[in-house]
CSV table of C-alpha atoms in Angstrom, one decimal:
chain,number,residue,atom,x,y,z
A,1,MET,CA,0.0,0.0,0.0
A,2,ARG,CA,2.8,2.4,0.9
A,3,LYS,CA,4.7,1.6,-2.2
A,4,LEU,CA,1.5,2.3,-4.3
A,5,LEU,CA,0.9,5.6,-2.6
A,6,LYS,CA,4.5,6.6,-3.2
A,7,GLN,CA,4.3,5.7,-6.9
A,8,VAL,CA,1.0,7.6,-7.3
A,9,ARG,CA,2.6,10.6,-5.6
A,10,TRP,CA,5.6,10.8,-7.8
A,11,GLU,CA,3.7,10.1,-11.0
A,12,THR,CA,1.3,13.0,-10.2
A,13,LEU,CA,4.1,15.2,-9.1
A,14,LEU,CA,5.9,14.8,-12.5
A,15,THR,CA,2.7,15.4,-14.4
A,16,SER,CA,2.0,18.5,-12.4
A,17,VAL,CA,5.5,19.9,-13.0
A,18,LEU,CA,5.0,19.4,-16.7
A,19,TYR,CA,1.6,21.2,-16.5
A,20,ILE,CA,3.2,24.1,-14.7
A,21,ILE,CA,6.1,24.4,-17.1
A,22,LEU,CA,3.8,24.3,-20.1
A,23,GLY,CA,1.6,26.8,-18.5
A,24,ILE,CA,4.4,29.3,-17.8
A,25,VAL,CA,5.7,29.0,-21.4
A,26,THR,CA,2.2,29.5,-22.7
A,27,ILE,CA,1.7,32.7,-20.7
A,28,VAL,CA,5.2,34.2,-21.5
A,29,ILE,CA,5.3,33.5,-25.3
A,30,PRO,CA,1.7,32.5,-26.4
A,31,ASP,CA,2.2,33.5,-30.0
A,32,THR,CA,5.3,31.5,-30.4
A,33,MET,CA,3.7,28.6,-28.5
A,34,ILE,CA,0.8,28.6,-30.9
A,35,ARG,CA,2.9,28.4,-34.0
A,36,THR,CA,5.3,25.9,-32.5
A,37,LEU,CA,2.6,23.5,-31.5
A,38,GLY,CA,1.0,23.8,-34.9
A,39,TYR,CA,4.2,23.1,-36.8
A,40,LEU,CA,5.2,20.3,-34.5
A,41,VAL,CA,1.8,18.6,-35.0
A,42,GLY,CA,2.1,19.0,-38.7
A,43,ILE,CA,5.6,17.5,-38.8
A,44,LEU,CA,4.5,14.6,-36.7
A,45,PHE,CA,1.6,13.9,-39.0
A,46,ILE,CA,3.9,14.0,-42.0
A,47,LEU,CA,6.5,11.7,-40.4
A,48,ALA,CA,3.8,9.2,-39.3
A,49,GLY,CA,2.3,9.2,-42.8
A,50,ALA,CA,5.7,8.7,-44.4
A,51,VAL,CA,6.5,5.8,-42.0
A,52,SER,CA,3.2,4.2,-42.8
A,53,MET,CA,3.8,4.4,-46.5
A,54,ILE,CA,7.4,3.1,-46.3
A,55,CYS,CA,6.3,0.1,-44.1
A,56,TYR,CA,3.6,-0.7,-46.7
A,57,LEU,CA,6.1,-0.6,-49.6
A,58,LEU,CA,8.7,-2.7,-47.7
A,59,ARG,CA,6.3,-5.3,-46.6
A,60,ASP,CA,5.7,-8.5,-48.5
A,61,PRO,CA,2.8,-8.0,-51.0
A,62,GLY,CA,1.0,-11.0,-49.5
A,63,GLN,CA,0.8,-9.3,-46.2
A,64,ASN,CA,-0.7,-6.1,-47.5
A,65,PHE,CA,-4.2,-7.5,-48.3
A,66,TYR,CA,-6.9,-5.7,-46.3
A,67,ARG,CA,-4.4,-3.2,-45.0
A,68,ASN,CA,-4.7,0.4,-45.8
A,69,ASP,CA,-1.3,1.7,-44.6
A,70,PHE,CA,-0.5,3.4,-47.9
A,71,GLY,CA,-3.8,5.3,-47.9
A,72,TYR,CA,-3.5,6.2,-44.2
A,73,GLY,CA,0.0,7.4,-44.9
A,74,LEU,CA,-1.3,9.7,-47.7
A,75,VAL,CA,-4.0,11.1,-45.4
A,76,GLY,CA,-1.4,11.7,-42.7
A,77,ILE,CA,0.9,13.6,-45.0
A,78,ALA,CA,-2.0,15.6,-46.3
A,79,VAL,CA,-3.1,16.5,-42.8
A,80,GLY,CA,0.4,17.4,-41.9
A,81,VAL,CA,0.8,19.7,-44.9
A,82,LEU,CA,-2.6,21.3,-44.0
A,83,PHE,CA,-1.2,22.0,-40.5
A,84,LEU,CA,1.9,23.7,-41.9
A,85,TYR,CA,-0.1,25.7,-44.5
A,86,LYS,CA,-3.0,26.7,-42.2
A,87,VAL,CA,-1.3,26.8,-38.9
A,88,GLU,CA,-3.3,29.8,-37.5
A,89,TRP,CA,-6.6,28.1,-38.3
A,90,ILE,CA,-5.5,24.7,-37.0
A,91,THR,CA,-4.0,26.0,-33.8
A,92,SER,CA,-7.3,27.7,-32.9
A,93,LEU,CA,-8.4,24.2,-32.0
A,94,ILE,CA,-5.5,23.6,-29.6
A,95,PRO,CA,-6.9,25.7,-26.7
A,96,VAL,CA,-10.0,23.5,-26.8
A,97,ILE,CA,-7.8,20.4,-26.5
A,98,LEU,CA,-5.8,21.9,-23.6
A,99,GLY,CA,-9.1,22.9,-22.0
A,100,ILE,CA,-10.1,19.2,-22.1
A,101,LEU,CA,-6.9,18.4,-20.3
A,102,VAL,CA,-7.7,20.9,-17.5
A,103,LEU,CA,-11.3,19.5,-17.3
A,104,ALA,CA,-9.9,15.9,-17.1
A,105,SER,CA,-7.6,17.1,-14.2
A,106,GLY,CA,-10.7,18.4,-12.4
A,107,CYS,CA,-12.5,15.1,-13.0
A,108,GLY,CA,-9.5,13.3,-11.5
A,109,LYS,CA,-9.8,15.5,-8.4
A,110,LEU,CA,-13.5,14.6,-8.1
A,111,GLN,CA,-12.5,10.9,-8.0
A,112,ASN,CA,-10.1,11.9,-5.1
A,113,VAL,CA,-13.1,13.4,-3.3
A,114,ILE,CA,-15.0,10.2,-3.7
A,115,ASP,CA,-12.1,8.1,-2.4
A,116,MET,CA,-11.6,10.4,0.6
A,117,LYS,CA,-15.4,10.4,1.3
A,118,ARG,CA,-15.5,6.6,1.1
A,119,ALA,CA,-12.4,6.2,3.3
A,120,ASP,CA,-13.8,8.8,5.7
A,121,CYS,CA,-10.5,10.7,5.9
A,122,GLY,CA,-9.4,14.3,5.6
A,123,ASN,CA,-11.2,17.5,4.6
A,124,TRP,CA,-12.8,16.2,1.4
A,125,ALA,CA,-14.9,19.4,1.0
A,126,ALA,CA,-11.8,21.5,0.4
A,127,VAL,CA,-10.7,19.1,-2.3
A,128,LEU,CA,-14.2,19.2,-3.8
A,129,ILE,CA,-13.9,23.0,-4.1
A,130,LEU,CA,-10.6,22.7,-5.9
A,131,ALA,CA,-12.1,20.1,-8.2
A,132,ALA,CA,-15.2,22.2,-9.0
A,133,VAL,CA,-13.0,25.3,-9.9
A,134,ASN,CA,-10.9,23.0,-12.1
A,135,VAL,CA,-13.9,21.6,-13.9
A,136,VAL,CA,-15.5,25.1,-14.4
A,137,PHE,CA,-12.2,26.5,-15.7
A,138,GLY,CA,-11.8,23.7,-18.2
A,139,ALA,CA,-15.4,24.0,-19.3
A,140,VAL,CA,-14.9,27.8,-19.9
A,141,LEU,CA,-11.8,27.1,-22.0
A,142,ILE,CA,-13.6,24.5,-24.1
A,143,ALA,CA,-16.5,27.0,-24.7
A,144,ASN,CA,-13.9,29.5,-26.1
A,145,PRO,CA,-15.8,32.7,-25.4
A,146,PHE,CA,-12.8,34.9,-26.1
A,147,ASP,CA,-12.0,36.8,-29.2
A,148,THR,CA,-8.3,36.3,-29.5
A,149,VAL,CA,-6.5,33.0,-29.5
A,150,ILE,CA,-3.5,34.6,-27.8
A,151,LEU,CA,-5.6,35.7,-24.8
A,152,LEU,CA,-7.2,32.3,-24.7
A,153,PHE,CA,-3.7,30.6,-24.7
A,154,GLN,CA,-2.6,32.8,-21.8
A,155,LEU,CA,-5.7,31.8,-19.9
A,156,VAL,CA,-5.0,28.2,-20.8
A,157,GLY,CA,-1.5,28.6,-19.4
A,158,ALA,CA,-3.0,30.0,-16.2
A,159,GLY,CA,-5.3,27.0,-16.1
A,160,LEU,CA,-2.5,24.6,-16.6
A,161,ILE,CA,-0.5,26.2,-13.8
A,162,PHE,CA,-3.5,26.1,-11.5
A,163,SER,CA,-4.1,22.5,-12.4
A,164,GLY,CA,-0.5,21.5,-11.8
A,165,ILE,CA,-0.3,23.3,-8.4
A,166,THR,CA,-3.6,21.9,-7.2
A,167,ASP,CA,-2.7,18.4,-8.4
A,168,CYS,CA,0.5,18.6,-6.2
A,169,ILE,CA,-1.4,19.8,-3.2
A,170,THR,CA,-4.2,17.3,-3.7
A,171,VAL,CA,-2.0,14.2,-4.2
A,172,PHE,CA,0.2,15.0,-1.1
A,173,TYR,CA,-2.8,15.7,1.0
A,174,VAL,CA,-4.8,12.7,-0.1
A,175,THR,CA,-1.9,10.2,0.0
A,176,GLY,CA,-0.9,11.5,3.4
A,177,ARG,CA,-4.4,11.0,4.8
A,178,LEU,CA,-4.7,7.6,3.3
A,179,LYS,CA,-1.3,6.7,4.7
A,180,ASP,CA,-2.5,7.7,8.2
A,181,VAL,CA,-5.6,5.6,7.8
A,182,PHE,CA,-3.5,2.6,6.6
A,183,ASP,CA,-1.2,3.0,9.6
A,184,GLU,CA,-4.1,3.1,12.0
A,185,VAL,CA,-5.6,0.0,10.4
A,186,HIS,CA,-2.2,-1.8,10.6
A,187,THR,CA,-1.8,-0.8,14.2
A,188,VAL,CA,-5.3,-2.1,15.1
A,189,ASP,CA,-4.5,-5.4,13.3
A,190,SER,CA,-1.2,-5.8,15.1
A,191,THR,CA,-2.8,-5.1,18.5
A,192,PHE,CA,-5.5,-7.7,17.7
A,193,VAL,CA,-2.9,-10.3,16.8
A,194,GLU,CA,-1.0,-9.6,20.0
A,195,VAL,CA,-4.2,-9.9,22.1
A,196,VAL,CA,-5.1,-13.2,20.5
A,197,GLU,CA,-1.6,-14.6,21.0
A,198,ASP,CA,-1.7,-13.5,24.7
A,199,ASP,CA,-5.1,-15.2,25.2
A,200,ARG,CA,-3.7,-18.4,23.6
A,201,SER,CA,-0.7,-18.3,25.8
A,202,GLY,CA,-2.8,-17.8,28.9
A,203,GLY,CA,-5.0,-20.7,28.0
A,204,LYS,CA,-2.0,-23.0,27.9
């Protein structure tokens, strides 16, 4: 149990740090971030398409029946070229995707609330408030009510930073409380075993 809690803590911590770093970069240089993400996605699509086509051509013809690797490769390259050519239009969709990430983080905190409530440990109401703020922020980003993508990206960056920080706070608080509950249960079990052994010894 302790090993699992430690693993969950470190995994969440690393993810949170990445969220915070990405959020800071997004706030400081939003325009550069927008274009960079668009170009990177376009290049990845082109590379994936090229690899798919090459694998198709190198594979034995008898193994290519009912496989559409060549067609998928062409589509991937076409999508990649579209990303590079229409990067401003394509990247307008990225804030929505990042908003989904923030929303997913909030939903993860809601699960923590349920776990804390079921385990009857800690101030789950405080974590519920953090989760609610996270979910609302993510929903607002997905709705995209703002006029400029740059402003939206800066708000996305703030959302990522908030998500990363609250993830850190939540995981350390929740794992700490669960560890205390586990230690209490372990202590009770140990005491019960000792009492049973003493009774047996007295009976002899």
